[in-house]
Short mmCIF file of C-alpha atoms in Angstrom, two decimals:
data_model
loop_
_atom_site.label_atom_id
_atom_site.label_comp_id
_atom_site.label_asym_id
_atom_site.label_seq_id
_atom_site.Cartn_x
_atom_site.Cartn_y
_atom_site.Cartn_z
CA UNK A 20 0.00 0.00 0.00
CA UNK A 21 1.38 3.42 -0.92
CA UNK A 22 1.77 6.42 1.36
CA UNK A 23 -1.40 7.88 -0.09
CA UNK A 24 -3.34 5.04 1.51
CA UNK A 25 -2.73 6.83 4.80
CA UNK A 26 -6.20 8.31 4.32
CA UNK A 27 -9.68 7.24 3.43
CA UNK A 28 -12.28 9.03 1.34
CA UNK A 29 -13.50 12.00 3.38
CA UNK A 30 -17.17 12.40 4.20
CA UNK A 31 -18.31 14.61 1.36
CA UNK A 32 -21.68 16.28 2.02
CA UNK A 33 -24.57 15.04 -0.06
CA UNK A 34 -25.20 18.56 -1.35
CA UNK A 35 -21.65 18.76 -2.75
CA UNK A 36 -20.72 21.74 -0.55
CA UNK A 37 -17.04 20.76 -0.43
CA UNK A 38 -14.90 22.81 -2.83
CA UNK A 39 -11.77 20.73 -3.40
CA UNK A 40 -9.91 23.78 -4.67
CA UNK A 41 -10.72 25.77 -1.55
CA UNK A 42 -8.25 23.82 0.53
CA UNK A 43 -8.67 21.73 3.67
CA UNK A 44 -8.15 22.36 7.39
CA UNK A 45 -5.57 20.11 9.07
CA UNK A 46 -5.63 19.93 12.87
CA UNK A 47 -2.91 18.48 15.05
CA UNK A 48 -4.25 16.53 18.04
CA UNK A 49 -2.28 16.93 21.28
CA UNK A 50 -2.17 20.40 22.87
CA UNK A 51 -3.87 21.81 19.77
CA UNK A 52 -7.29 20.27 19.29
CA UNK A 53 -7.15 18.73 22.76
CA UNK A 54 -6.55 20.51 26.06
CA UNK A 55 -3.32 18.71 26.90
CA UNK A 56 -2.03 15.43 25.54
CA UNK A 57 -3.85 12.21 24.75
CA UNK A 58 -1.04 9.93 25.90
CA UNK A 59 -2.60 8.86 29.18
CA UNK A 60 -5.94 8.06 27.51
CA UNK A 61 -4.31 6.03 24.75
CA UNK A 62 -2.09 4.26 27.28
CA UNK A 63 -5.27 3.07 28.97
CA UNK A 64 -6.62 1.97 25.59
CA UNK A 65 -3.50 -0.04 24.83
CA UNK A 66 -3.81 -1.79 28.20
CA UNK A 67 -7.44 -2.58 27.39
CA UNK A 68 -6.30 -4.03 24.05
CA UNK A 69 -3.62 -6.15 25.73
CA UNK A 70 -0.66 -4.30 24.22
CA UNK A 71 0.65 -3.64 27.73
CA UNK A 72 -0.24 -4.82 31.21
CA UNK A 73 0.94 -1.98 33.42
CA UNK A 74 2.33 1.58 33.15
CA UNK A 75 5.92 1.77 31.97
CA UNK A 76 8.49 3.35 34.34
CA UNK A 77 8.24 7.14 34.34
CA UNK A 78 4.98 7.14 32.33
CA UNK A 79 3.24 9.84 34.39
CA UNK A 80 6.39 12.00 34.37
CA UNK A 81 6.63 11.72 30.59
CA UNK A 82 2.96 12.61 30.08
CA UNK A 83 3.28 15.53 32.50
CA UNK A 84 6.31 16.85 30.59
CA UNK A 85 4.46 16.51 27.30
CA UNK A 86 1.48 18.45 28.68
CA UNK A 87 3.79 21.24 29.84
CA UNK A 88 6.31 21.71 27.04
CA UNK A 89 4.95 19.68 24.13
CA UNK A 90 6.71 17.14 21.97
CA UNK A 91 10.31 16.16 22.65
CA UNK A 92 12.68 13.96 20.68
CA UNK A 93 12.71 11.23 23.38
CA UNK A 94 8.90 11.09 23.51
CA UNK A 95 8.71 10.80 19.73
CA UNK A 96 11.39 8.09 19.74
CA UNK A 97 9.20 6.08 22.11
CA UNK A 98 6.17 6.67 19.92
CA UNK A 99 8.17 5.51 16.88
CA UNK A 100 9.05 2.24 18.62
CA UNK A 101 5.48 1.51 19.67
CA UNK A 102 4.83 -0.26 16.36
CA UNK A 103 7.15 -3.08 17.42
CA UNK A 104 5.19 -3.52 20.66
CA UNK A 105 2.03 -3.98 18.62
CA UNK A 106 3.42 -6.95 16.70
CA UNK A 107 1.13 -9.95 16.94
CA UNK A 108 -1.72 -8.05 18.55
CA UNK A 109 -5.22 -7.82 17.09
CA UNK A 110 -6.18 -4.74 15.11
CA UNK A 111 -9.82 -5.37 16.05
CA UNK A 112 -8.96 -5.37 19.77
CA UNK A 113 -7.13 -2.05 19.43
CA UNK A 114 -10.04 -0.49 17.53
CA UNK A 115 -12.50 -1.76 20.16
CA UNK A 116 -10.38 -0.29 22.96
CA UNK A 117 -10.17 3.00 21.06
CA UNK A 118 -13.97 3.05 20.86
CA UNK A 119 -14.14 2.77 24.64
CA UNK A 120 -11.93 5.83 25.27
CA UNK A 121 -13.22 8.05 22.43
CA UNK A 122 -15.66 9.82 24.75
CA UNK A 123 -12.82 10.76 27.10
CA UNK A 124 -10.97 12.39 24.22
CA UNK A 125 -14.04 14.30 23.03
CA UNK A 126 -14.36 15.71 26.56
CA UNK A 127 -10.81 17.07 26.18
CA UNK A 128 -11.53 19.01 22.97
CA UNK A 129 -10.90 22.73 23.36
CA UNK A 130 -14.15 24.71 23.84
CA UNK A 131 -13.61 27.00 20.85
CA UNK A 132 -12.64 24.24 18.40
CA UNK A 133 -16.27 24.08 17.25
CA UNK A 134 -16.13 27.71 16.11
CA UNK A 135 -13.03 26.93 14.01
CA UNK A 136 -14.72 23.86 12.56
CA UNK A 137 -17.81 25.85 11.67
CA UNK A 138 -15.75 28.47 9.84
CA UNK A 139 -14.18 25.80 7.63
CA UNK A 140 -17.40 23.89 7.07
CA UNK A 141 -19.10 27.09 5.96
CA UNK A 142 -16.27 27.62 3.46
CA UNK A 143 -16.63 24.05 2.19
CA UNK A 144 -13.28 22.82 3.50
CA UNK A 145 -12.92 19.24 4.76
CA UNK A 146 -11.59 19.04 8.33
CA UNK A 147 -8.77 16.54 8.69
CA UNK A 148 -7.09 15.28 11.84
CA UNK A 149 -3.32 15.12 11.21
CA UNK A 150 -1.59 13.29 14.03
CA UNK A 151 1.31 11.00 14.90
CA UNK A 152 -1.08 8.85 16.94
CA UNK A 153 -1.79 5.46 15.32
CA UNK A 154 -4.80 5.52 13.01
CA UNK A 155 -6.65 2.67 14.69
CA UNK A 156 -6.44 4.43 18.07
CA UNK A 157 -7.61 7.83 16.88
CA UNK A 158 -10.17 7.00 14.17
CA UNK A 159 -13.13 6.38 16.57
CA UNK A 160 -12.49 9.76 18.22
CA UNK A 161 -12.41 11.54 14.84
CA UNK A 162 -15.66 9.86 13.82
CA UNK A 163 -17.35 10.78 17.09
CA UNK A 164 -16.25 14.40 16.61
CA UNK A 165 -17.60 14.42 13.04
CA UNK A 166 -14.28 15.13 11.32
CA UNK A 167 -14.03 14.43 7.61
CA UNK A 168 -10.87 12.34 7.58
CA UNK A 169 -7.76 11.24 9.47
CA UNK A 170 -4.14 11.39 8.44
CA UNK A 171 -2.25 9.31 11.00
CA UNK A 172 0.48 6.75 11.49
CA UNK A 173 -0.62 3.36 10.15
CA UNK A 174 0.48 -0.05 11.43
CA UNK A 175 0.69 -2.77 8.79
CA UNK A 176 -1.86 -5.55 9.32
CA UNK A 177 -1.37 -9.18 8.36
CA UNK A 178 -4.06 -11.32 6.73
CA UNK A 179 -4.95 -12.80 10.13
CA UNK A 180 -5.86 -9.33 11.42
CA UNK A 181 -2.78 -8.84 13.61
CA UNK A 182 -0.08 -6.20 13.33
CA UNK A 183 3.22 -7.32 11.78
CA UNK A 184 5.40 -4.80 13.66
CA UNK A 185 6.08 -2.44 10.73
CA UNK A 186 4.61 0.79 9.43
CA UNK A 187 2.29 1.20 6.47
CA UNK A 188 3.50 4.48 4.99
CA UNK A 189 5.40 7.20 6.87
CA UNK A 190 5.69 7.79 10.59
CA UNK A 191 3.39 10.82 10.61
CA UNK A 192 5.58 13.26 12.50
CA UNK A 193 7.54 16.33 11.38
CA UNK A 194 8.65 15.71 7.76
CA UNK A 195 6.63 12.49 7.80
CA UNK A 196 3.47 14.44 8.58
CA UNK A 197 4.18 16.77 5.67
CA UNK A 198 4.64 13.73 3.42
CA UNK A 199 1.35 12.28 4.61
CA UNK A 200 -0.79 15.41 4.18
CA UNK A 201 0.79 16.09 0.79
CA UNK A 202 -0.17 12.58 -0.35
CA UNK A 203 -3.66 13.05 1.08
CA UNK A 204 -4.08 16.40 -0.71
CA UNK A 205 -2.93 14.95 -4.02
CA UNK A 206 -5.30 12.00 -3.67
CA UNK A 207 -8.29 14.25 -3.00
CA UNK A 208 -7.39 17.12 -5.34
CA UNK A 209 -6.93 19.56 -2.46
CA UNK A 210 -4.85 22.70 -2.93
CA UNK A 211 -2.44 23.10 0.01
CA UNK A 212 -1.87 26.73 -0.96
CA UNK A 213 -5.48 27.41 0.06
CA UNK A 214 -5.41 25.09 3.07
CA UNK A 215 -5.11 25.75 6.80
CA UNK A 216 -2.99 23.89 9.34
CA UNK A 217 -3.16 24.18 13.13
CA UNK A 218 -0.46 22.99 15.53
CA UNK A 219 1.33 23.75 18.79
CA UNK A 220 4.59 21.95 17.99
CA UNK A 221 7.77 23.26 16.39
CA UNK A 222 8.12 19.81 14.85
CA UNK A 223 5.05 20.57 12.74
CA UNK A 224 6.85 23.47 11.07
CA UNK A 225 7.11 21.54 7.76
CA UNK A 226 3.32 21.08 7.68
CA UNK A 227 2.58 24.70 8.60
CA UNK A 228 5.12 25.94 6.07
CA UNK A 229 3.44 23.94 3.30
CA UNK A 230 -0.03 25.46 3.62
CA UNK A 231 -1.17 28.91 2.68
CA UNK A 232 -2.71 29.59 6.10
CA UNK A 233 -0.62 28.32 9.02
CA UNK A 234 -2.08 28.88 12.49
CA UNK A 235 -0.11 28.33 15.69
CA UNK A 236 -2.22 27.11 18.62
CA UNK A 237 -1.05 27.11 22.24
CA UNK A 238 2.59 27.11 21.08
CA UNK A 239 5.35 25.25 22.84
CA UNK A 240 8.40 27.43 23.71
CA UNK A 241 10.21 26.71 20.45
CA UNK A 242 7.12 27.16 18.31
CA UNK A 243 6.48 30.50 19.98
CA UNK A 244 9.83 31.72 18.65
CA UNK A 245 9.18 30.15 15.24
CA UNK A 246 5.78 31.84 15.00
CA UNK A 247 7.33 35.21 15.82
CA UNK A 248 10.06 34.71 13.24
CA UNK A 249 7.64 33.58 10.50
CA UNK A 250 4.93 36.03 11.54
CA UNK A 251 2.43 33.22 11.81
CA UNK A 252 -0.81 34.05 13.62
CA UNK A 253 -1.18 32.57 17.11
CA UNK A 254 -4.41 31.65 18.82
CA UNK A 255 -5.80 29.61 21.69
CA UNK A 256 -8.82 27.39 21.31
CA UNK A 257 -9.61 27.37 25.03
CA UNK A 258 -10.51 31.08 25.26
CA UNK A 259 -12.38 33.61 23.15
CA UNK A 260 -10.60 35.01 20.10
CA UNK A 261 -8.20 37.83 20.97
CA UNK A 262 -7.86 36.91 24.63
CA UNK A 263 -4.21 36.98 25.69
CA UNK A 264 -2.48 34.22 27.62
CA UNK A 265 0.93 34.11 29.24
CA UNK A 266 3.24 32.33 26.76
CA UNK A 267 4.37 28.80 27.62
CA UNK A 268 3.02 28.68 31.19
CA UNK A 269 -0.48 29.24 29.85
CA UNK A 270 -2.70 31.16 32.28
CA UNK A 271 -4.96 33.82 30.87
CA UNK A 272 -3.75 37.39 31.40
CA UNK A 273 -7.10 38.31 32.95
CA UNK A 274 -6.80 35.51 35.51
CA UNK A 275 -3.52 36.97 36.72
CA UNK A 276 -4.99 40.47 36.79
CA UNK A 277 -7.98 39.25 38.80
CA UNK A 278 -5.58 37.94 41.44
CA UNK A 279 -4.77 41.59 42.11
CA UNK A 280 -8.41 42.73 41.97
CA UNK A 281 -8.92 42.64 45.72
CA UNK A 282 -10.53 45.16 48.07
CA UNK A 283 -7.10 45.94 49.54
CA UNK A 284 -6.08 47.34 46.15
CA UNK A 285 -8.62 50.15 46.63
CA UNK A 286 -7.91 51.79 50.00
CA UNK A 287 -10.19 54.68 49.02
CA UNK A 288 -13.26 52.40 49.12
CA UNK A 289 -14.76 49.91 51.56
CA UNK A 290 -16.52 46.89 50.14
CA UNK A 291 -19.48 44.86 51.33
CA UNK A 292 -19.84 41.92 48.95
CA UNK A 293 -22.40 39.15 49.23
CA UNK A 294 -23.85 36.32 47.16
CA UNK A 295 -20.75 35.40 45.13
CA UNK A 296 -21.66 31.74 45.70
CA UNK A 297 -24.63 32.31 43.36
CA UNK A 298 -22.26 32.47 40.38
CA UNK A 299 -22.04 28.97 38.84
CA UNK A 300 -18.54 27.48 38.93
CA UNK A 301 -18.64 26.59 35.23
CA UNK A 302 -20.80 26.76 32.15
CA UNK A 303 -22.21 29.77 30.28
CA UNK A 304 -23.18 32.64 32.57
CA UNK A 305 -24.30 36.22 31.94
CA UNK A 306 -23.59 38.64 34.80
CA UNK A 307 -25.96 41.61 34.59
CA UNK A 308 -25.33 44.67 36.76
CA UNK A 309 -26.71 48.16 37.03
CA UNK A 310 -24.45 51.04 36.01
CA UNK A 311 -23.68 53.95 38.36
CA UNK A 312 -20.02 54.82 37.88
CA UNK A 313 -16.84 54.16 35.94
CA UNK A 314 -15.77 52.39 39.14
CA UNK A 315 -18.40 49.70 38.50
CA UNK A 316 -15.89 47.70 36.45
CA UNK A 317 -13.45 47.60 39.37
CA UNK A 318 -16.20 46.43 41.72
CA UNK A 319 -17.29 43.77 39.25
CA UNK A 320 -13.69 42.62 38.80
CA UNK A 321 -13.44 41.93 42.53
CA UNK A 322 -16.62 39.85 42.39
CA UNK A 323 -15.43 37.93 39.33
CA UNK A 324 -12.06 37.32 40.99
CA UNK A 325 -13.82 35.92 44.07
CA UNK A 326 -15.82 33.59 41.84
CA UNK A 327 -12.64 31.95 40.55
CA UNK A 328 -13.67 32.52 36.93
CA UNK A 329 -12.83 34.99 34.17
CA UNK A 330 -15.36 37.03 32.22
CA UNK A 331 -15.74 38.82 28.90
CA UNK A 332 -16.81 42.42 29.45
CA UNK A 333 -18.88 44.25 26.87
CA UNK A 334 -17.55 47.81 26.69
CA UNK A 335 -17.92 51.01 24.70
CA UNK A 336 -15.81 51.38 21.57
CA UNK A 337 -14.13 54.48 23.01
CA UNK A 338 -12.35 52.27 25.55
CA UNK A 339 -11.04 49.93 22.85
CA UNK A 340 -10.00 52.78 20.57
CA UNK A 341 -7.87 54.42 23.25
CA UNK A 342 -4.08 53.88 22.95
CA UNK A 343 -2.67 51.21 25.28
CA UNK A 344 -5.90 50.98 27.31
CA UNK A 345 -7.73 49.58 24.28
CA UNK A 346 -5.11 46.91 23.68
CA UNK A 347 -5.25 45.92 27.35
CA UNK A 348 -9.05 45.75 27.22
CA UNK A 349 -8.86 43.42 24.21
CA UNK A 350 -6.20 41.23 25.81
CA UNK A 351 -8.36 40.97 28.92
CA UNK A 352 -11.19 39.55 26.83
CA UNK A 353 -13.24 42.70 26.34
CA UNK A 354 -15.87 42.82 23.60
CA UNK A 355 -16.02 46.12 21.72
CA UNK A 356 -19.47 47.68 21.37
CA UNK A 357 -20.12 50.52 18.93
CA UNK A 358 -23.64 51.59 19.80
CA UNK A 359 -23.82 53.96 16.83
CA UNK A 360 -23.60 51.23 14.19
CA UNK A 361 -26.28 48.89 15.48
CA UNK A 362 -23.99 45.98 14.55
CA UNK A 363 -24.79 42.49 15.83
CA UNK A 364 -21.08 41.59 16.01
CA UNK A 365 -20.70 42.27 19.77
CA UNK A 366 -23.70 40.09 20.58
CA UNK A 367 -22.36 37.34 18.32
CA UNK A 368 -18.94 37.55 19.98
CA UNK A 369 -20.61 37.29 23.36
CA UNK A 370 -22.74 34.37 22.15
CA UNK A 371 -19.60 32.60 20.91
CA UNK A 372 -17.97 33.10 24.30
CA UNK A 373 -21.02 31.66 26.04
CA UNK A 374 -21.07 28.71 23.65
CA UNK A 375 -17.49 28.03 24.73
CA UNK A 376 -18.66 27.87 28.35
CA UNK A 377 -17.35 31.29 29.34
CA UNK A 378 -18.90 34.04 31.45
CA UNK A 379 -20.00 37.37 29.98
CA UNK A 380 -20.42 40.52 32.08
CA UNK A 381 -22.61 43.38 30.91
CA UNK A 382 -24.65 46.33 32.08
CA UNK A 383 -28.02 46.29 30.32
CA UNK A 384 -28.59 50.01 30.94
CA UNK A 385 -25.94 50.61 28.30
CA UNK A 386 -24.38 53.65 29.94
CA UNK A 387 -24.44 55.55 33.24
CA UNK A 388 -27.80 57.35 33.51
CA UNK A 389 -27.50 61.07 34.18
CA UNK A 390 -29.65 63.80 35.56
CA UNK A 391 -33.01 62.81 37.09
CA UNK A 392 -32.73 59.35 35.44
CA UNK A 393 -29.87 58.52 37.80
CA UNK A 394 -32.27 58.65 40.75
CA UNK A 395 -35.02 56.50 39.26
CA UNK A 396 -36.61 53.86 41.49
CA UNK A 397 -37.20 51.57 38.51
CA UNK A 398 -34.35 50.32 36.32
CA UNK A 399 -34.88 49.90 32.59
CA UNK A 400 -32.45 48.22 30.24
CA UNK A 401 -31.74 47.24 26.68
CA UNK A 402 -32.65 43.81 25.37
CA UNK A 403 -29.15 42.49 24.64
CA UNK A 404 -28.80 40.40 27.79
CA UNK A 405 -32.21 38.77 27.33
CA UNK A 406 -31.48 38.08 23.67
CA UNK A 407 -28.12 36.52 24.58
CA UNK A 408 -29.80 34.33 27.16
CA UNK A 409 -32.31 33.13 24.58
CA UNK A 410 -29.55 32.48 22.02
CA UNK A 411 -27.28 30.57 24.39
CA UNK A 412 -29.40 29.17 27.19
CA UNK A 413 -26.93 30.79 29.60
CA UNK A 414 -27.75 31.38 33.24
CA UNK A 415 -28.41 35.05 34.01
CA UNK A 416 -27.09 36.28 37.37
CA UNK A 417 -28.19 39.75 38.62
CA UNK A 418 -25.68 42.00 40.39
CA UNK A 419 -26.68 45.10 42.33
CA UNK A 420 -24.06 47.86 42.61
CA UNK A 421 -24.46 50.71 45.10
CA UNK A 422 -22.08 53.43 46.24
CA UNK A 423 -19.63 53.22 43.35
CA UNK A 424 -20.65 56.75 42.37
CA UNK A 425 -19.28 57.97 45.70
CA UNK A 426 -15.85 56.62 44.75
CA UNK A 427 -15.93 57.92 41.19
CA UNK A 428 -18.78 60.31 40.37
CA UNK A 429 -19.45 60.85 36.71
CA UNK A 430 -18.53 64.51 37.10
CA UNK A 431 -14.96 63.52 38.02
CA UNK A 432 -12.16 62.56 35.63
CA UNK A 433 -10.96 59.90 38.03
CA UNK A 434 -11.72 58.16 41.33
CA UNK A 435 -11.25 59.99 44.62
CA UNK A 436 -8.07 58.12 45.46
CA UNK A 437 -7.03 60.49 48.27
CA UNK A 438 -10.10 59.75 50.34
CA UNK A 439 -8.32 57.35 52.70
CA UNK A 440 -9.60 58.48 56.10
CA UNK A 441 -13.31 58.00 55.46
CA UNK A 442 -13.74 55.99 52.24
CA UNK A 443 -17.31 55.40 51.01
CA UNK A 444 -18.94 52.00 51.23
CA UNK A 445 -19.46 50.10 47.98
CA UNK A 446 -22.10 47.41 48.23
CA UNK A 447 -22.17 44.56 45.73
CA UNK A 448 -24.93 41.98 45.99
CA UNK A 449 -25.03 38.94 43.69
CA UNK A 450 -28.46 37.40 43.34
CA UNK A 451 -29.82 33.98 42.45
CA UNK A 452 -30.35 33.08 38.76
CA UNK A 453 -33.13 35.04 37.06
CA UNK A 454 -36.12 32.92 36.06
CA UNK A 455 -36.57 33.82 32.40
CA UNK A 456 -39.41 32.65 30.18
CA UNK A 457 -37.53 32.82 26.88
CA UNK A 458 -40.57 33.95 24.90
CA UNK A 459 -40.20 37.74 24.76
CA UNK A 460 -36.95 39.67 25.02
CA UNK A 461 -38.85 42.69 26.31
CA UNK A 462 -40.49 40.70 29.08
CA UNK A 463 -37.24 38.93 29.98
CA UNK A 464 -35.40 42.27 30.01
CA UNK A 465 -37.90 43.55 32.56
CA UNK A 466 -37.35 40.40 34.63
CA UNK A 467 -33.58 40.93 34.57
CA UNK A 468 -33.83 44.59 35.57
CA UNK A 469 -36.32 43.77 38.32
CA UNK A 470 -33.91 41.13 39.67
CA UNK A 471 -31.05 43.66 39.67
CA UNK A 472 -33.24 46.18 41.44
CA UNK A 473 -34.03 43.58 44.13
CA UNK A 474 -30.29 43.36 44.94
CA UNK A 475 -30.04 47.09 45.68
CA UNK A 476 -30.53 48.52 49.18
CA UNK A 477 -33.86 49.99 50.30
CA UNK A 478 -32.59 53.51 49.58
CA UNK A 479 -32.69 52.70 45.86
CA UNK A 480 -36.46 52.28 46.04
CA UNK A 481 -37.19 55.54 47.87
CA UNK A 482 -38.56 58.19 45.52
CA UNK A 483 -37.08 61.62 46.14
CA UNK A 484 -36.12 64.83 44.39
CA UNK A 485 -32.34 65.23 44.04
CA UNK A 486 -30.67 68.53 44.83
CA UNK A 487 -28.94 70.54 42.11
CA UNK A 488 -25.57 69.50 43.63
CA UNK A 489 -26.51 65.82 43.44
CA UNK A 490 -27.69 66.25 39.87
CA UNK A 491 -24.47 67.98 38.87
CA UNK A 492 -22.46 64.96 40.04
CA UNK A 493 -24.22 62.77 37.46
CA UNK A 494 -23.02 64.76 34.44
CA UNK A 495 -19.70 64.42 32.59
CA UNK A 496 -16.82 66.77 33.44
CA UNK A 497 -17.21 70.20 31.84
CA UNK A 498 -20.97 69.94 31.41
CA UNK A 499 -22.39 73.46 31.57
CA UNK A 500 -26.15 72.93 31.22
CA UNK A 501 -28.76 73.49 33.88
CA UNK A 502 -29.57 70.26 35.78
CA UNK A 503 -33.08 71.53 36.39
CA UNK A 504 -33.73 71.65 32.63
CA UNK A 505 -32.40 68.17 31.91
CA UNK A 506 -35.03 65.89 30.43
CA UNK A 507 -35.67 62.75 32.46
CA UNK A 508 -34.60 60.09 29.97
CA UNK A 509 -34.42 56.35 29.76
CA UNK A 510 -31.09 55.06 31.10
CA UNK A 511 -28.69 54.47 28.25
CA UNK A 512 -30.21 57.14 26.08
CA UNK A 513 -27.24 59.52 25.95
#
């Protein structure tokens, strides 16, 4: 059998949507498509198939090293020799064992891999798993995930259905992987110049160099340098697009920043925070808070940090357009909102984040209300949060903010950081999930705003006439109008 037999006919849609001249999308497996390496799972499969009876010495150490730094020459040498261990063993037994562990591998797939798959399916590109892992071990996983084909290392099978201890075609690693995908592309009439390839490993440089659209995912230390030198785009499939992570060691930049988002970091404010336990530990969540001050984001950051999660903030375009600050906001996972365009892109970005199991934070009022509207006893909001909840099925958690305007009134260009002797109290109350009906966004928006209002102190529900001084504090710096003449408007209307 020739090297081109390393593949099978891919699953072409019945409607003929695949454009063979539009390229294909090749995905590496370990630390690219999967969160971590598959070695431990496949080791269990090989024991189930009778290829081994117990872990080899240093197995856990080797898998741990692979998870941390990626492929190494020693680990690949061991993988290359595995074909000899398979000699005399049943191909059917290996395939059956692979079936049993396929679910475990699917559970390891990065949360934003589906979005990448969808992009390529929409463009008519077949999605191909390109991996060093033996074909018989990985094929059930690829089928369960709905991939179109597999390019993988093949073990030669004798007529009696057992392996003969040699390879059928190349060892699909480094130059061998390039050889295998080239043969696959030629067999299926696929243009590599229009294809995509995704990998974390520097040893996949030949494959990435051969396609027109190389993408580096979760790069190992050497691949990080290679990507910089070749100017290859880098992404992570475990977080929303654009979110920055610390190279090599991996934690999200926001997670590190949230470690510093503690009450002690704001000596000019005192915090009373309750209900953080209402925030689910995982899964899609929409945090909805009222908006009283530019300091609201700091207060929300403390709550999010206490929850142990990260969140994607929806913010005004002016923040993202600002030098330095805008780049930081993007790296921290912010979603840019340009209210003037009416674009659905921010909502779609938020929906994608929720689909990946992330948490989104937003303030349905849209902006800080000013003038008499600031003192309303009934909150009104825009429908974005309710629409997102309907789109995603995410849990909506209400958050009541009170006193943030004492720390940073809208009339000030910055927080009152010198107020250290008698800092104001900021109260943050996190409520239980909002019971939404999912039938009307208007009705669900009212339910969300009512739930936020219920988390505010009694003073928020007392109707009163603000003084001119109090009204003045609700306007931007330099505002010269007469507060008494300001029209009472719906929050978010400015």
